[in-house]
Coordinates of C-alpha atoms in Angstrom, one line a residue:
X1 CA 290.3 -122.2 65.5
X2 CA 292.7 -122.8 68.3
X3 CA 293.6 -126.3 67.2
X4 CA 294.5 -124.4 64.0
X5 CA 296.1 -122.0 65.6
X6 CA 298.5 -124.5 67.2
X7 CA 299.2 -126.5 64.5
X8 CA 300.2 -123.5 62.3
X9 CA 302.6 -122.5 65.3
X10 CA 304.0 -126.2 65.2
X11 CA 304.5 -126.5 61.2
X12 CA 305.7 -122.9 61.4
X13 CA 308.6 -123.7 63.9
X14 CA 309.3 -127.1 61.3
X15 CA 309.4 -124.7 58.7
X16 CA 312.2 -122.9 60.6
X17 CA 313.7 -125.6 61.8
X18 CA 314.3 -127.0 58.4
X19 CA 315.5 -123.7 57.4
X20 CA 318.0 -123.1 60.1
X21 CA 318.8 -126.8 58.6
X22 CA 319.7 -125.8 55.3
X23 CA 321.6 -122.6 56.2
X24 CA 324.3 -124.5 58.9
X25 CA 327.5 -125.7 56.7
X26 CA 327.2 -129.2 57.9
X27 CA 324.6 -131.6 57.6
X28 CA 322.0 -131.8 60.6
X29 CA 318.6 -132.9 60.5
X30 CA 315.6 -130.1 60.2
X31 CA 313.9 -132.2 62.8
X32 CA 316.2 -132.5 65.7
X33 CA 316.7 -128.0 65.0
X34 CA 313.2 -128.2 65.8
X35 CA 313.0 -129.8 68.6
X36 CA 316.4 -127.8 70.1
X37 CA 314.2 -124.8 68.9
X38 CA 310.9 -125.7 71.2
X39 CA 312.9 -126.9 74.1
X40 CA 314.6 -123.8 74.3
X41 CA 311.4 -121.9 73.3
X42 CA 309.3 -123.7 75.9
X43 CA 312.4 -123.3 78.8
X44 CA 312.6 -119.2 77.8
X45 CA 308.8 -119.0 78.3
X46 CA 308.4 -117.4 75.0
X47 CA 306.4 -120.0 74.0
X48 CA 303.7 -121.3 76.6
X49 CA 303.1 -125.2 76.8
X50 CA 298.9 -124.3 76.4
X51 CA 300.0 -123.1 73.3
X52 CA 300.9 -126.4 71.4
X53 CA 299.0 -128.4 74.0
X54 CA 296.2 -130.3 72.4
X55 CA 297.1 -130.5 69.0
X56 CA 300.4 -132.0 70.4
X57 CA 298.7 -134.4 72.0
X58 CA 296.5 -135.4 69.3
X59 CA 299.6 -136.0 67.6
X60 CA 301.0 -138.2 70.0
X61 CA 297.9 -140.3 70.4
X62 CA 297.7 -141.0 66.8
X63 CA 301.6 -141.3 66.5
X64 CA 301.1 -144.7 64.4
X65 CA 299.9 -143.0 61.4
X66 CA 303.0 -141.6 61.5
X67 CA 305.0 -144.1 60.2
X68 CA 302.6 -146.0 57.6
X69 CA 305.0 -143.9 55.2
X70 CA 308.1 -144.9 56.2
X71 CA 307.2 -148.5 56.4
X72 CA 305.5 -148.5 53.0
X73 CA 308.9 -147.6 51.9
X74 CA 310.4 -149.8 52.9
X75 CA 308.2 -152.6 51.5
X76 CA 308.9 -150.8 48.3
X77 CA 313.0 -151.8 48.9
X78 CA 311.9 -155.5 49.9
X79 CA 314.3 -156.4 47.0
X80 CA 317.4 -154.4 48.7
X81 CA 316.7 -155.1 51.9
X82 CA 316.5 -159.0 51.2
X83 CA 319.7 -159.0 49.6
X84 CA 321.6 -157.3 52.6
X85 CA 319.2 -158.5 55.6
X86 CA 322.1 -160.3 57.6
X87 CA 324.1 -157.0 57.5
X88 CA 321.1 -154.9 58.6
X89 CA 320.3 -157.5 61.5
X90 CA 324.3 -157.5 62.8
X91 CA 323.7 -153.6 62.5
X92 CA 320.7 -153.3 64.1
X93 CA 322.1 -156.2 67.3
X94 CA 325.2 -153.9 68.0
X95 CA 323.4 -150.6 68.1
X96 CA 320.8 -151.9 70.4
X97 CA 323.5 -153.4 72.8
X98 CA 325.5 -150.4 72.5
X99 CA 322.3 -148.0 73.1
X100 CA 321.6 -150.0 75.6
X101 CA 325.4 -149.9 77.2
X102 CA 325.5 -146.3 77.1
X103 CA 322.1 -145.7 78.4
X104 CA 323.1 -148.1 81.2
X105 CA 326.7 -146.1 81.8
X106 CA 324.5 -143.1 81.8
X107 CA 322.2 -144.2 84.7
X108 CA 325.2 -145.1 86.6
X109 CA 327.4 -141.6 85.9
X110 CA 324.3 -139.4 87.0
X111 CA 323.5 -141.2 89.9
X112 CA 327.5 -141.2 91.1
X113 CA 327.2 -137.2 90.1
X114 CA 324.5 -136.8 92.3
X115 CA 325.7 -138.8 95.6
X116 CA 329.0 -136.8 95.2
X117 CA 326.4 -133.1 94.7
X118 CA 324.7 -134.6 97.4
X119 CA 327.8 -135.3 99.9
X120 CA 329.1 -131.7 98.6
X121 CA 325.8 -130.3 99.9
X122 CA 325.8 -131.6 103.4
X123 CA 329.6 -130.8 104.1

């Protein structure tokens, strides 16, 4: 019953998430409201970490079921994809080397913010 009862509260909170979705006058996706909507849940205390627990952990342990969907899909485009694969591997270079140059420059920024907190501190 509890597993139940956590997995209602976690579809429940998609359900909203996906609501508050389709109600904001720009397009944002229902899953990232979600997630915004736990985090601040969680940090508030309103909603207690025991209570999404273990059937968030089962999720995460069995995460690669997860995405036989997604890539059945796209064997079903095979024909698309093969006509455009150059342009979807020059996309998919640059946005790893540019994730990977911002999460580098990000690194860098936070540590220099916390020397100069840190200097601040002990002044």
């Amino acid at each position: 019953m509890r597993y139940l009862t956590q997995l209602a509260i976690i579809f429940g909170l998609c359900l909203v998430g996906d609501l508050i979705s389709s109600l904001l006058p720009f397009s944002f996706p229902g899953s990232v409201v979600t997630m915004l909507l736990v985090l601040v849940l969680l940090s508030t205390k309103v909603l207690k970490e025991q209570s999404l627990g273990e059937s968030a952990d089962f999720m995460l342990k069995n995460m690669t079921f997860f995405f036989i969907p997604p890539g059945v899909s796209i064997v079903r485009y095979m024909d698309i994809i093969h006509s455009i694969w150059w342009q979807l591997f020059v996309v998919n270079i640059v946005s790893v080397i540019t994730c990977f140059a911002a999460a580098s420059w990000t690194v860098v920024l936070v540590t220099r913010l916390q020397k100069i907190l840190g200097r601040k501190q002990h002044a």
